[in-house]
Amino acid sequence: LACLEQFVKDFSKNSYDSDDARGGGMTIDTPIWICIFANNQWHINEELGQDSNPMKSPFGKAMGESKGTISILDAKGIVFTRAWCTLELFMTFNAKKNDEDDADVKNRGVWGVYTAHEHTYKQYRSEYNNDYSEERAAVGIVSGGAPYENSSYDTSLRERYFPMELIQMSRGIDIKSAEASKEDDRKRILNAIAGIDNLEADPHTDHVNYTKLNDAVKGAFAASMPVLNAAAAAGGDEWTDTLDRFSKGVMTDTLVLDFRSFHPCLSSSQARELMSHVPSTCDSLNIGFAEGEGEGAIEGMIEWIGKAKTIKTLTCWDCKVGNAEGGKDAGIRLAAALEASNHVASIEFLRISHTDLIVSGNVSEWASVLKKMTALEELWLYDVGDYISDEEKSILHNATHASDIGGI
């Protein structure tokens, strides 16, 4: 109950359409569907229907209509060992793949995992110039952060209380070893995940879909700020292994990386490694406040651009190389990477603000790539006025197809 209460609080904000799409605006009166009540366990064969497909059961049908999944994790991590729970995760992480252009389907891929854990949440509120604290009985990790959070910095303040021992348990998840109260259920679920027509057959001992689901769950935990922070501080194999799991994750929402969230700060080489390991499935990336590590972050982002499948939103906020020549050169490389990719035809929102990546020495390169971004709807270049002239602003303004232009 404590987990559900905290989940409702975390999803109470509904200020923007994006909050609403992800389930924001919840109140104490919001109905929550609990999967255990979906199938009549005393008549499970009738529930599964003639073809015994668990995805067509009341459970599966309800999952298909949901905006996301919240897993309640006990102290022993049992949820990761149950077959019906793995089916939940499979349907959640596969939701986006079924129709990548359908925003409603995409937002069904939101996944959060909550656990009961008493702690004192603390946050410094700059708008009130005071420290805020609150006693909480549960904490969750949410893919893409909770609706009320504006950055990964906000997310990290909330998620840092999640028990690390439970996060470590996620590393051992193995779908093929999942159990069910009835062996027939286990067979059908594993075969459904594997895409096997004969659901009554003995399941494969290994299958690419098992691996993908294992990687998706491990990647979701690896993308959380507590894990990234701890791994960066530890360095060595821990950092390398975490980045490997992070890269194999399935991004179902905007990935926001606020470099202020790292304590201690990342080195430039670590920033590059982190950015280059952003999952290729991520179509919306927002990075901010990379200054001392700015050059590494930009170089890593350039590497990721070359591997990403489709990019629709790219935001680079308060990321600075730190010197005029370095900023100019990094900006040229970033513009060239975008121009050489297929993303020039897919990017709808480009926000490069409060950076030294657009300067007088590279305006022509940026104008060239902007001309090719035919799908661009919104272009924000705030605070570039310190680096370019009014005439150069006009060049960029005239080059873009965007209707919503800010900063120039």
mmCIF file of C-alpha atoms in Angstrom:
data_model
loop_
_atom_site.group_PDB
_atom_site.id
_atom_site.type_symbol
_atom_site.label_atom_id
_atom_site.label_comp_id
_atom_site.label_asym_id
_atom_site.label_seq_id
_atom_site.Cartn_x
_atom_site.Cartn_y
_atom_site.Cartn_z
ATOM 1 C CA LEU A 1 0.000 0.000 0.000
ATOM 2 C CA ALA A 2 2.855 2.390 0.832
ATOM 3 C CA CYS A 3 4.300 1.790 -2.654
ATOM 4 C CA LEU A 4 1.021 2.634 -4.367
ATOM 5 C CA GLU A 5 0.545 5.744 -2.234
ATOM 6 C CA GLN A 6 4.028 7.028 -3.103
ATOM 7 C CA PHE A 7 3.533 6.145 -6.760
ATOM 8 C CA VAL A 8 0.335 8.236 -6.857
ATOM 9 C CA LYS A 9 2.170 11.164 -5.253
ATOM 10 C CA ASP A 10 5.050 10.884 -7.719
ATOM 11 C CA PHE A 11 2.588 10.891 -10.632
ATOM 12 C CA SER A 12 0.342 13.655 -9.330
ATOM 13 C CA LYS A 13 1.740 16.425 -11.551
ATOM 14 C CA ASN A 14 -0.022 17.119 -14.822
ATOM 15 C CA SER A 15 1.323 20.467 -16.052
ATOM 16 C CA TYR A 16 2.080 19.505 -19.645
ATOM 17 C CA ASP A 17 0.757 17.144 -22.298
ATOM 18 C CA SER A 18 3.842 14.993 -21.762
ATOM 19 C CA ASP A 19 2.901 14.570 -18.074
ATOM 20 C CA ASP A 20 -0.625 13.534 -19.029
ATOM 21 C CA ALA A 21 0.623 11.074 -21.650
ATOM 22 C CA ARG A 22 2.780 9.316 -19.068
ATOM 23 C CA GLY A 23 -0.008 8.984 -16.511
ATOM 24 C CA GLY A 24 0.438 12.278 -14.659
ATOM 25 C CA GLY A 25 -2.417 13.882 -12.775
ATOM 26 C CA MET A 26 -3.137 10.948 -10.472
ATOM 27 C CA THR A 27 -5.040 11.548 -7.232
ATOM 28 C CA ILE A 28 -6.028 9.454 -4.268
ATOM 29 C CA ASP A 29 -9.250 8.669 -6.163
ATOM 30 C CA THR A 30 -7.510 7.406 -9.310
ATOM 31 C CA PRO A 31 -8.355 3.711 -9.934
ATOM 32 C CA ILE A 32 -5.323 1.424 -10.133
ATOM 33 C CA TRP A 33 -5.625 -1.923 -11.895
ATOM 34 C CA ILE A 34 -3.839 -4.699 -9.991
ATOM 35 C CA CYS A 35 -2.859 -7.618 -12.196
ATOM 36 C CA ILE A 36 -3.380 -10.348 -9.615
ATOM 37 C CA PHE A 37 -7.126 -9.768 -9.884
ATOM 38 C CA ALA A 38 -7.191 -9.981 -13.694
ATOM 39 C CA ASN A 39 -7.389 -13.727 -14.225
ATOM 40 C CA ASN A 40 -9.689 -16.054 -12.298
ATOM 41 C CA GLN A 41 -7.099 -18.410 -10.863
ATOM 42 C CA TRP A 42 -9.766 -21.093 -10.256
ATOM 43 C CA HIS A 43 -10.720 -21.151 -13.934
ATOM 44 C CA ILE A 44 -7.444 -20.249 -15.597
ATOM 45 C CA ASN A 45 -8.003 -22.424 -18.690
ATOM 46 C CA GLU A 46 -11.278 -20.638 -19.459
ATOM 47 C CA GLU A 47 -9.555 -17.290 -18.925
ATOM 48 C CA LEU A 48 -6.796 -18.138 -21.394
ATOM 49 C CA GLY A 49 -9.274 -19.083 -24.121
ATOM 50 C CA GLN A 50 -9.147 -21.781 -26.772
ATOM 51 C CA ASP A 51 -5.586 -21.110 -27.894
ATOM 52 C CA SER A 52 -4.319 -20.804 -24.278
ATOM 53 C CA ASN A 53 -2.444 -17.611 -25.151
ATOM 54 C CA PRO A 54 -1.709 -15.610 -21.964
ATOM 55 C CA MET A 55 -1.456 -12.420 -24.021
ATOM 56 C CA LYS A 56 -5.121 -12.805 -24.998
ATOM 57 C CA SER A 57 -6.289 -13.415 -21.441
ATOM 58 C CA PRO A 58 -8.024 -10.636 -19.451
ATOM 59 C CA PHE A 59 -4.571 -9.999 -17.968
ATOM 60 C CA GLY A 60 -2.989 -9.553 -21.395
ATOM 61 C CA LYS A 61 -5.843 -7.422 -22.745
ATOM 62 C CA ALA A 62 -5.679 -5.064 -19.773
ATOM 63 C CA MET A 63 -1.910 -4.772 -20.181
ATOM 64 C CA GLY A 64 -2.467 -3.778 -23.795
ATOM 65 C CA GLU A 65 -4.614 -0.822 -22.702
ATOM 66 C CA SER A 66 -2.414 0.413 -19.861
ATOM 67 C CA LYS A 67 -0.075 3.406 -20.117
ATOM 68 C CA GLY A 68 2.642 1.672 -18.163
ATOM 69 C CA THR A 69 3.539 -0.840 -15.522
ATOM 70 C CA ILE A 70 4.457 -0.458 -11.872
ATOM 71 C CA SER A 71 6.192 -3.427 -10.296
ATOM 72 C CA ILE A 72 6.108 -3.750 -6.506
ATOM 73 C CA LEU A 73 9.421 -5.221 -5.406
ATOM 74 C CA ASP A 74 9.686 -7.127 -2.140
ATOM 75 C CA ALA A 75 12.840 -7.373 -0.055
ATOM 76 C CA LYS A 76 13.871 -10.618 -1.772
ATOM 77 C CA GLY A 77 13.232 -9.445 -5.330
ATOM 78 C CA ILE A 78 10.751 -12.287 -5.943
ATOM 79 C CA VAL A 79 8.957 -10.349 -8.687
ATOM 80 C CA PHE A 80 11.906 -10.977 -11.015
ATOM 81 C CA THR A 81 11.473 -14.737 -10.660
ATOM 82 C CA ARG A 82 7.747 -15.017 -11.454
ATOM 83 C CA ALA A 83 6.588 -15.910 -14.967
ATOM 84 C CA TRP A 84 3.464 -13.734 -14.995
ATOM 85 C CA CYS A 85 5.590 -10.749 -13.876
ATOM 86 C CA THR A 86 8.035 -11.360 -16.709
ATOM 87 C CA LEU A 87 5.098 -11.340 -19.136
ATOM 88 C CA GLU A 88 4.133 -7.913 -17.755
ATOM 89 C CA LEU A 89 7.632 -6.638 -18.409
ATOM 90 C CA PHE A 90 7.728 -8.153 -21.890
ATOM 91 C CA MET A 91 4.491 -6.409 -22.868
ATOM 92 C CA THR A 92 5.671 -3.134 -21.313
ATOM 93 C CA PHE A 93 9.039 -2.977 -23.040
ATOM 94 C CA ASN A 94 7.581 -4.220 -26.331
ATOM 95 C CA ALA A 95 4.796 -1.614 -26.398
ATOM 96 C CA LYS A 96 6.902 1.050 -28.103
ATOM 97 C CA LYS A 97 8.217 -1.350 -30.725
ATOM 98 C CA ASN A 98 4.717 -2.247 -31.923
ATOM 99 C CA ASP A 99 4.079 1.264 -33.230
ATOM 100 C CA GLU A 100 6.956 3.708 -32.824
ATOM 101 C CA ASP A 101 5.001 6.554 -34.451
ATOM 102 C CA ASP A 102 2.014 6.249 -32.117
ATOM 103 C CA ALA A 103 2.635 8.540 -29.129
ATOM 104 C CA ASP A 104 -0.031 6.790 -27.061
ATOM 105 C CA VAL A 105 1.547 3.386 -27.644
ATOM 106 C CA LYS A 106 4.991 4.797 -26.930
ATOM 107 C CA ASN A 107 3.896 6.087 -23.539
ATOM 108 C CA ARG A 108 2.559 2.662 -22.581
ATOM 109 C CA GLY A 109 6.204 1.692 -22.247
ATOM 110 C CA VAL A 110 6.614 3.645 -19.002
ATOM 111 C CA TRP A 111 7.925 1.306 -16.305
ATOM 112 C CA GLY A 112 8.502 1.939 -12.640
ATOM 113 C CA VAL A 113 9.558 -0.318 -9.797
ATOM 114 C CA TYR A 114 8.655 0.627 -6.228
ATOM 115 C CA THR A 115 9.654 -0.895 -2.926
ATOM 116 C CA ALA A 116 8.722 -0.242 0.702
ATOM 117 C CA HIS A 117 11.593 1.665 2.294
ATOM 118 C CA GLU A 118 11.249 4.179 5.093
ATOM 119 C CA HIS A 119 13.479 7.219 4.607
ATOM 120 C CA THR A 120 13.664 10.976 4.966
ATOM 121 C CA TYR A 121 13.531 12.627 1.557
ATOM 122 C CA LYS A 122 15.557 15.845 1.477
ATOM 123 C CA GLN A 123 15.786 18.565 -1.142
ATOM 124 C CA TYR A 124 17.084 22.110 -1.260
ATOM 125 C CA ARG A 125 14.414 24.326 -2.835
ATOM 126 C CA SER A 126 16.103 27.304 -4.456
ATOM 127 C CA GLU A 127 12.788 29.037 -5.176
ATOM 128 C CA TYR A 128 12.112 29.192 -1.432
ATOM 129 C CA ASN A 129 15.767 29.324 -0.327
ATOM 130 C CA ASN A 130 15.250 26.564 2.208
ATOM 131 C CA ASP A 131 15.756 22.868 2.839
ATOM 132 C CA TYR A 132 12.695 20.662 2.468
ATOM 133 C CA SER A 133 12.319 17.247 4.048
ATOM 134 C CA GLU A 134 9.544 14.664 4.104
ATOM 135 C CA GLU A 135 9.142 11.262 5.698
ATOM 136 C CA ARG A 136 8.385 8.619 3.085
ATOM 137 C CA ALA A 137 7.578 4.918 3.382
ATOM 138 C CA ALA A 138 8.439 3.860 -0.180
ATOM 139 C CA VAL A 139 10.638 4.825 -3.113
ATOM 140 C CA GLY A 140 10.583 4.040 -6.823
ATOM 141 C CA ILE A 141 12.762 4.028 -9.909
ATOM 142 C CA VAL A 142 10.825 5.258 -12.947
ATOM 143 C CA SER A 143 12.027 5.059 -16.542
ATOM 144 C CA GLY A 144 12.315 8.647 -17.760
ATOM 145 C CA GLY A 145 11.657 10.017 -14.265
ATOM 146 C CA ALA A 146 8.366 10.922 -12.593
ATOM 147 C CA PRO A 147 6.123 13.512 -14.306
ATOM 148 C CA TYR A 148 6.952 16.265 -11.814
ATOM 149 C CA GLU A 149 10.704 16.008 -12.378
ATOM 150 C CA ASN A 150 12.296 18.473 -14.788
ATOM 151 C CA SER A 151 15.730 16.877 -14.963
ATOM 152 C CA SER A 152 17.720 13.820 -13.961
ATOM 153 C CA TYR A 153 18.994 15.947 -11.080
ATOM 154 C CA ASP A 154 15.446 16.005 -9.636
ATOM 155 C CA THR A 155 15.115 12.304 -10.377
ATOM 156 C CA SER A 156 18.387 11.492 -8.652
ATOM 157 C CA LEU A 157 17.255 13.284 -5.472
ATOM 158 C CA ARG A 158 14.262 10.960 -5.271
ATOM 159 C CA GLU A 159 15.798 7.707 -6.483
ATOM 160 C CA ARG A 160 18.975 7.878 -4.382
ATOM 161 C CA TYR A 161 17.079 6.264 -1.478
ATOM 162 C CA PHE A 162 16.265 3.102 -3.455
ATOM 163 C CA PRO A 163 18.002 0.158 -1.712
ATOM 164 C CA MET A 164 21.150 -0.681 -3.661
ATOM 165 C CA GLU A 165 20.907 -4.365 -2.700
ATOM 166 C CA LEU A 166 17.644 -4.631 -4.637
ATOM 167 C CA ILE A 167 19.213 -2.924 -7.644
ATOM 168 C CA GLN A 168 22.038 -5.454 -7.510
ATOM 169 C CA MET A 169 19.466 -8.286 -7.627
ATOM 170 C CA SER A 170 18.300 -7.055 -11.035
ATOM 171 C CA ARG A 171 21.673 -8.077 -12.471
ATOM 172 C CA GLY A 172 20.790 -11.713 -11.943
ATOM 173 C CA ILE A 173 17.445 -11.658 -13.725
ATOM 174 C CA ASP A 174 17.050 -14.644 -16.052
ATOM 175 C CA ILE A 175 13.700 -14.938 -17.825
ATOM 176 C CA LYS A 176 14.085 -18.592 -18.744
ATOM 177 C CA SER A 177 14.312 -19.486 -15.050
ATOM 178 C CA ALA A 178 11.019 -17.765 -14.168
ATOM 179 C CA GLU A 179 8.554 -19.860 -12.184
ATOM 180 C CA ALA A 180 4.764 -20.133 -12.004
ATOM 181 C CA SER A 181 2.329 -21.897 -9.690
ATOM 182 C CA LYS A 182 1.315 -24.059 -12.643
ATOM 183 C CA GLU A 183 3.876 -25.512 -15.022
ATOM 184 C CA ASP A 184 1.493 -25.097 -17.979
ATOM 185 C CA ASP A 185 1.375 -21.345 -17.320
ATOM 186 C CA ARG A 186 5.154 -21.141 -17.280
ATOM 187 C CA LYS A 187 5.401 -22.976 -20.610
ATOM 188 C CA ARG A 188 2.782 -20.819 -22.291
ATOM 189 C CA ILE A 189 4.297 -17.568 -21.039
ATOM 190 C CA LEU A 190 7.851 -18.418 -22.087
ATOM 191 C CA ASN A 191 6.648 -19.625 -25.491
ATOM 192 C CA ALA A 192 4.552 -16.471 -25.919
ATOM 193 C CA ILE A 193 7.597 -14.316 -25.117
ATOM 194 C CA ALA A 194 9.659 -16.338 -27.597
ATOM 195 C CA GLY A 195 6.961 -16.009 -30.269
ATOM 196 C CA ILE A 196 6.455 -19.782 -30.512
ATOM 197 C CA ASP A 197 3.124 -20.815 -32.065
ATOM 198 C CA ASN A 198 2.855 -24.065 -30.110
ATOM 199 C CA LEU A 199 2.350 -22.708 -26.615
ATOM 200 C CA GLU A 200 2.155 -26.197 -25.108
ATOM 201 C CA ALA A 201 5.652 -27.194 -26.282
ATOM 202 C CA ASP A 202 8.607 -27.355 -23.948
ATOM 203 C CA PRO A 203 10.076 -23.828 -23.894
ATOM 204 C CA HIS A 204 13.455 -23.067 -25.395
ATOM 205 C CA THR A 205 16.272 -23.178 -22.900
ATOM 206 C CA ASP A 206 17.546 -19.995 -24.527
ATOM 207 C CA HIS A 207 16.040 -17.518 -26.958
ATOM 208 C CA VAL A 208 16.906 -14.087 -28.324
ATOM 209 C CA ASN A 209 13.687 -12.650 -26.839
ATOM 210 C CA TYR A 210 14.695 -13.887 -23.390
ATOM 211 C CA THR A 211 17.999 -12.077 -23.794
ATOM 212 C CA LYS A 212 16.323 -8.890 -24.996
ATOM 213 C CA LEU A 213 13.971 -8.839 -22.021
ATOM 214 C CA ASN A 214 16.788 -9.565 -19.580
ATOM 215 C CA ASP A 215 18.762 -6.703 -21.113
ATOM 216 C CA ALA A 216 15.762 -4.346 -21.000
ATOM 217 C CA VAL A 217 15.228 -4.845 -17.263
ATOM 218 C CA LYS A 218 18.930 -4.652 -16.431
ATOM 219 C CA GLY A 219 19.262 -1.589 -18.669
ATOM 220 C CA ALA A 220 16.376 0.187 -16.927
ATOM 221 C CA PHE A 221 18.122 -0.166 -13.584
ATOM 222 C CA ALA A 222 21.508 0.749 -15.060
ATOM 223 C CA ALA A 223 20.005 3.981 -16.432
ATOM 224 C CA SER A 224 18.941 5.109 -12.946
ATOM 225 C CA MET A 225 21.035 7.828 -11.354
ATOM 226 C CA PRO A 226 21.888 5.851 -8.170
ATOM 227 C CA VAL A 227 23.475 3.124 -10.303
ATOM 228 C CA LEU A 228 25.286 5.468 -12.689
ATOM 229 C CA ASN A 229 26.576 7.551 -9.795
ATOM 230 C CA ALA A 230 27.845 4.567 -7.836
ATOM 231 C CA ALA A 231 29.442 3.004 -10.919
ATOM 232 C CA ALA A 232 31.181 6.233 -11.948
ATOM 233 C CA ALA A 233 32.601 6.633 -8.438
ATOM 234 C CA ALA A 234 33.797 3.019 -8.374
ATOM 235 C CA GLY A 235 35.304 3.167 -11.875
ATOM 236 C CA GLY A 236 37.063 0.179 -13.416
ATOM 237 C CA ASP A 237 35.046 -2.930 -14.222
ATOM 238 C CA GLU A 238 32.011 -1.640 -12.325
ATOM 239 C CA TRP A 239 31.782 1.401 -14.614
ATOM 240 C CA THR A 240 32.407 -0.670 -17.744
ATOM 241 C CA ASP A 241 29.838 -3.333 -16.810
ATOM 242 C CA THR A 242 27.215 -0.717 -15.926
ATOM 243 C CA LEU A 243 27.681 1.091 -19.237
ATOM 244 C CA ASP A 244 27.333 -2.205 -21.086
ATOM 245 C CA ARG A 245 23.995 -2.927 -19.366
ATOM 246 C CA PHE A 246 22.905 0.696 -19.877
ATOM 247 C CA SER A 247 23.578 0.504 -23.623
ATOM 248 C CA LYS A 248 21.396 -2.599 -24.045
ATOM 249 C CA GLY A 249 18.345 -1.022 -22.406
ATOM 250 C CA VAL A 250 15.085 -0.151 -24.155
ATOM 251 C CA MET A 251 14.397 3.571 -23.904
ATOM 252 C CA THR A 252 10.656 4.210 -23.787
ATOM 253 C CA ASP A 253 10.866 7.880 -22.939
ATOM 254 C CA THR A 254 13.117 10.924 -23.082
ATOM 255 C CA LEU A 255 16.523 10.222 -21.573
ATOM 256 C CA VAL A 256 17.543 13.202 -19.454
ATOM 257 C CA LEU A 257 21.132 13.379 -18.235
ATOM 258 C CA ASP A 258 21.876 16.321 -15.954
ATOM 259 C CA PHE A 259 25.590 16.217 -15.228
ATOM 260 C CA ARG A 260 25.053 18.029 -11.924
ATOM 261 C CA SER A 261 23.637 14.732 -10.674
ATOM 262 C CA PHE A 262 27.065 13.120 -10.507
ATOM 263 C CA HIS A 263 29.022 13.312 -7.253
ATOM 264 C CA PRO A 264 31.921 13.443 -7.708
ATOM 265 C CA CYS A 265 31.750 15.061 -11.141
ATOM 266 C CA LEU A 266 32.486 12.879 -14.146
ATOM 267 C CA SER A 267 35.792 13.272 -15.906
ATOM 268 C CA SER A 268 35.690 14.291 -19.554
ATOM 269 C CA SER A 269 36.547 10.717 -20.581
ATOM 270 C CA GLN A 270 33.771 9.288 -18.399
ATOM 271 C CA ALA A 271 31.289 11.770 -19.900
ATOM 272 C CA ARG A 272 32.295 10.600 -23.369
ATOM 273 C CA GLU A 273 31.915 6.948 -22.400
ATOM 274 C CA LEU A 274 28.510 7.571 -20.853
ATOM 275 C CA MET A 275 27.132 9.457 -23.853
ATOM 276 C CA SER A 276 28.471 6.975 -26.385
ATOM 277 C CA HIS A 277 26.647 4.190 -24.510
ATOM 278 C CA VAL A 278 23.210 5.815 -24.654
ATOM 279 C CA PRO A 279 20.916 3.057 -26.029
ATOM 280 C CA SER A 280 20.464 3.145 -29.796
ATOM 281 C CA THR A 281 16.701 2.857 -29.213
ATOM 282 C CA CYS A 282 16.616 6.285 -27.540
ATOM 283 C CA ASP A 283 14.853 8.773 -29.827
ATOM 284 C CA SER A 284 14.798 11.726 -27.434
ATOM 285 C CA LEU A 285 17.939 12.860 -25.612
ATOM 286 C CA ASN A 286 18.321 15.798 -23.247
ATOM 287 C CA ILE A 287 21.717 16.550 -21.719
ATOM 288 C CA GLY A 288 22.526 19.490 -19.524
ATOM 289 C CA PHE A 289 25.129 21.193 -17.365
ATOM 290 C CA ALA A 290 28.156 19.439 -18.815
ATOM 291 C CA GLU A 291 30.820 22.108 -18.455
ATOM 292 C CA GLY A 292 34.084 20.768 -17.069
ATOM 293 C CA GLU A 293 33.236 17.500 -18.814
ATOM 294 C CA GLY A 294 31.550 19.271 -21.753
ATOM 295 C CA GLU A 295 33.963 18.316 -24.530
ATOM 296 C CA GLY A 296 33.811 14.638 -23.594
ATOM 297 C CA ALA A 297 30.010 14.743 -23.415
ATOM 298 C CA ILE A 298 29.761 16.281 -26.895
ATOM 299 C CA GLU A 299 32.200 13.783 -28.398
ATOM 300 C CA GLY A 300 30.231 10.921 -26.855
ATOM 301 C CA MET A 301 26.987 12.353 -28.191
ATOM 302 C CA ILE A 302 28.505 12.513 -31.678
ATOM 303 C CA GLU A 303 29.398 8.818 -31.404
ATOM 304 C CA TRP A 304 25.864 8.009 -30.245
ATOM 305 C CA ILE A 305 24.332 9.940 -33.172
ATOM 306 C CA GLY A 306 26.123 7.561 -35.508
ATOM 307 C CA LYS A 307 24.562 4.535 -33.779
ATOM 308 C CA ALA A 308 21.069 5.802 -32.889
ATOM 309 C CA LYS A 309 18.184 4.350 -34.891
ATOM 310 C CA THR A 310 15.962 7.433 -35.070
ATOM 311 C CA ILE A 311 16.317 10.767 -33.275
ATOM 312 C CA LYS A 312 13.309 13.028 -32.881
ATOM 313 C CA THR A 313 14.425 15.365 -30.090
ATOM 314 C CA LEU A 314 17.926 16.537 -29.257
ATOM 315 C CA THR A 315 18.545 18.979 -26.415
ATOM 316 C CA CYS A 316 21.928 20.270 -25.299
ATOM 317 C CA TRP A 317 21.551 22.786 -22.480
ATOM 318 C CA ASP A 318 24.378 24.523 -20.616
ATOM 319 C CA CYS A 319 27.026 22.261 -22.140
ATOM 320 C CA LYS A 320 30.283 24.090 -22.747
ATOM 321 C CA VAL A 321 33.708 23.077 -23.952
ATOM 322 C CA GLY A 322 35.143 26.065 -22.120
ATOM 323 C CA ASN A 323 37.222 27.816 -24.751
ATOM 324 C CA ALA A 324 36.311 29.534 -28.017
ATOM 325 C CA GLU A 325 38.406 27.387 -30.336
ATOM 326 C CA GLY A 326 37.396 24.126 -28.680
ATOM 327 C CA GLY A 327 33.705 25.081 -28.723
ATOM 328 C CA LYS A 328 33.889 26.027 -32.394
ATOM 329 C CA ASP A 329 35.552 22.752 -33.394
ATOM 330 C CA ALA A 330 33.193 20.622 -31.299
ATOM 331 C CA GLY A 331 30.240 22.471 -32.840
ATOM 332 C CA ILE A 332 31.550 21.773 -36.330
ATOM 333 C CA ARG A 333 31.889 18.061 -35.539
ATOM 334 C CA LEU A 334 28.400 17.933 -34.045
ATOM 335 C CA ALA A 335 26.848 19.702 -37.050
ATOM 336 C CA ALA A 336 28.734 17.402 -39.431
ATOM 337 C CA ALA A 337 27.584 14.284 -37.557
ATOM 338 C CA LEU A 338 23.953 15.409 -37.776
ATOM 339 C CA GLU A 339 24.258 16.325 -41.464
ATOM 340 C CA ALA A 340 25.834 12.981 -42.343
ATOM 341 C CA SER A 341 23.144 10.990 -40.536
ATOM 342 C CA ASN A 342 19.612 10.046 -41.499
ATOM 343 C CA HIS A 343 18.418 12.012 -38.478
ATOM 344 C CA VAL A 344 18.260 15.230 -40.510
ATOM 345 C CA ALA A 345 14.954 13.900 -41.820
ATOM 346 C CA SER A 346 13.561 12.851 -38.427
ATOM 347 C CA ILE A 347 14.575 15.490 -35.850
ATOM 348 C CA GLU A 348 11.548 17.572 -34.868
ATOM 349 C CA PHE A 349 12.946 19.445 -31.881
ATOM 350 C CA LEU A 350 16.501 20.810 -31.696
ATOM 351 C CA ARG A 351 17.529 22.828 -28.645
ATOM 352 C CA ILE A 352 21.141 23.935 -28.337
ATOM 353 C CA SER A 353 21.173 26.729 -25.795
ATOM 354 C CA HIS A 354 23.592 28.323 -23.327
ATOM 355 C CA THR A 355 26.544 26.624 -24.996
ATOM 356 C CA ASP A 356 29.682 27.628 -26.894
ATOM 357 C CA LEU A 357 28.949 25.147 -29.722
ATOM 358 C CA ILE A 358 27.533 27.762 -32.102
ATOM 359 C CA VAL A 359 29.980 30.612 -32.701
ATOM 360 C CA SER A 360 31.020 32.917 -35.535
ATOM 361 C CA GLY A 361 33.494 30.362 -36.815
ATOM 362 C CA ASN A 362 30.924 27.645 -37.524
ATOM 363 C CA VAL A 363 27.664 29.397 -38.449
ATOM 364 C CA SER A 364 27.927 28.201 -42.065
ATOM 365 C CA GLU A 365 28.146 24.558 -40.933
ATOM 366 C CA TRP A 366 25.081 24.948 -38.740
ATOM 367 C CA ALA A 367 23.154 26.764 -41.481
ATOM 368 C CA SER A 368 23.948 23.896 -43.841
ATOM 369 C CA VAL A 369 22.557 21.197 -41.538
ATOM 370 C CA LEU A 370 19.512 23.292 -40.587
ATOM 371 C CA LYS A 371 18.536 23.563 -44.254
ATOM 372 C CA LYS A 372 18.413 19.765 -44.457
ATOM 373 C CA MET A 373 16.295 19.318 -41.305
ATOM 374 C CA THR A 374 12.997 19.324 -43.132
ATOM 375 C CA ALA A 375 11.012 17.813 -40.243
ATOM 376 C CA LEU A 376 12.194 20.407 -37.719
ATOM 377 C CA GLU A 377 9.327 22.089 -35.869
ATOM 378 C CA GLU A 378 11.100 23.778 -32.984
ATOM 379 C CA LEU A 379 14.576 25.361 -32.883
ATOM 380 C CA TRP A 380 15.879 26.877 -29.665
ATOM 381 C CA LEU A 381 19.246 28.618 -29.737
ATOM 382 C CA TYR A 382 19.037 30.716 -26.607
ATOM 383 C CA ASP A 383 22.087 32.608 -25.388
ATOM 384 C CA VAL A 384 24.091 32.158 -28.588
ATOM 385 C CA GLY A 385 24.033 35.941 -28.978
ATOM 386 C CA ASP A 386 27.247 36.187 -26.995
ATOM 387 C CA TYR A 387 29.030 34.230 -29.712
ATOM 388 C CA ILE A 388 27.480 35.356 -33.020
ATOM 389 C CA SER A 389 26.434 38.629 -34.652
ATOM 390 C CA ASP A 390 22.915 39.749 -35.559
ATOM 391 C CA GLU A 391 23.710 39.034 -39.202
ATOM 392 C CA GLU A 392 24.755 35.474 -38.328
ATOM 393 C CA LYS A 393 21.574 35.017 -36.310
ATOM 394 C CA SER A 394 19.627 35.951 -39.443
ATOM 395 C CA ILE A 395 21.554 33.359 -41.451
ATOM 396 C CA LEU A 396 20.520 30.626 -39.012
ATOM 397 C CA HIS A 397 16.973 31.946 -38.801
ATOM 398 C CA ASN A 398 16.585 31.905 -42.576
ATOM 399 C CA ALA A 399 18.143 28.429 -42.882
ATOM 400 C CA THR A 400 15.682 26.581 -40.643
ATOM 401 C CA HIS A 401 12.308 25.060 -41.552
ATOM 402 C CA ALA A 402 11.155 25.353 -37.912
ATOM 403 C CA SER A 403 8.076 27.445 -37.166
ATOM 404 C CA ASP A 404 8.877 27.797 -33.465
ATOM 405 C CA ILE A 405 12.232 29.603 -33.175
ATOM 406 C CA GLY A 406 13.754 30.907 -29.974
ATOM 407 C CA GLY A 407 16.919 32.853 -29.239
ATOM 408 C CA ILE A 408 17.767 34.102 -32.725
#
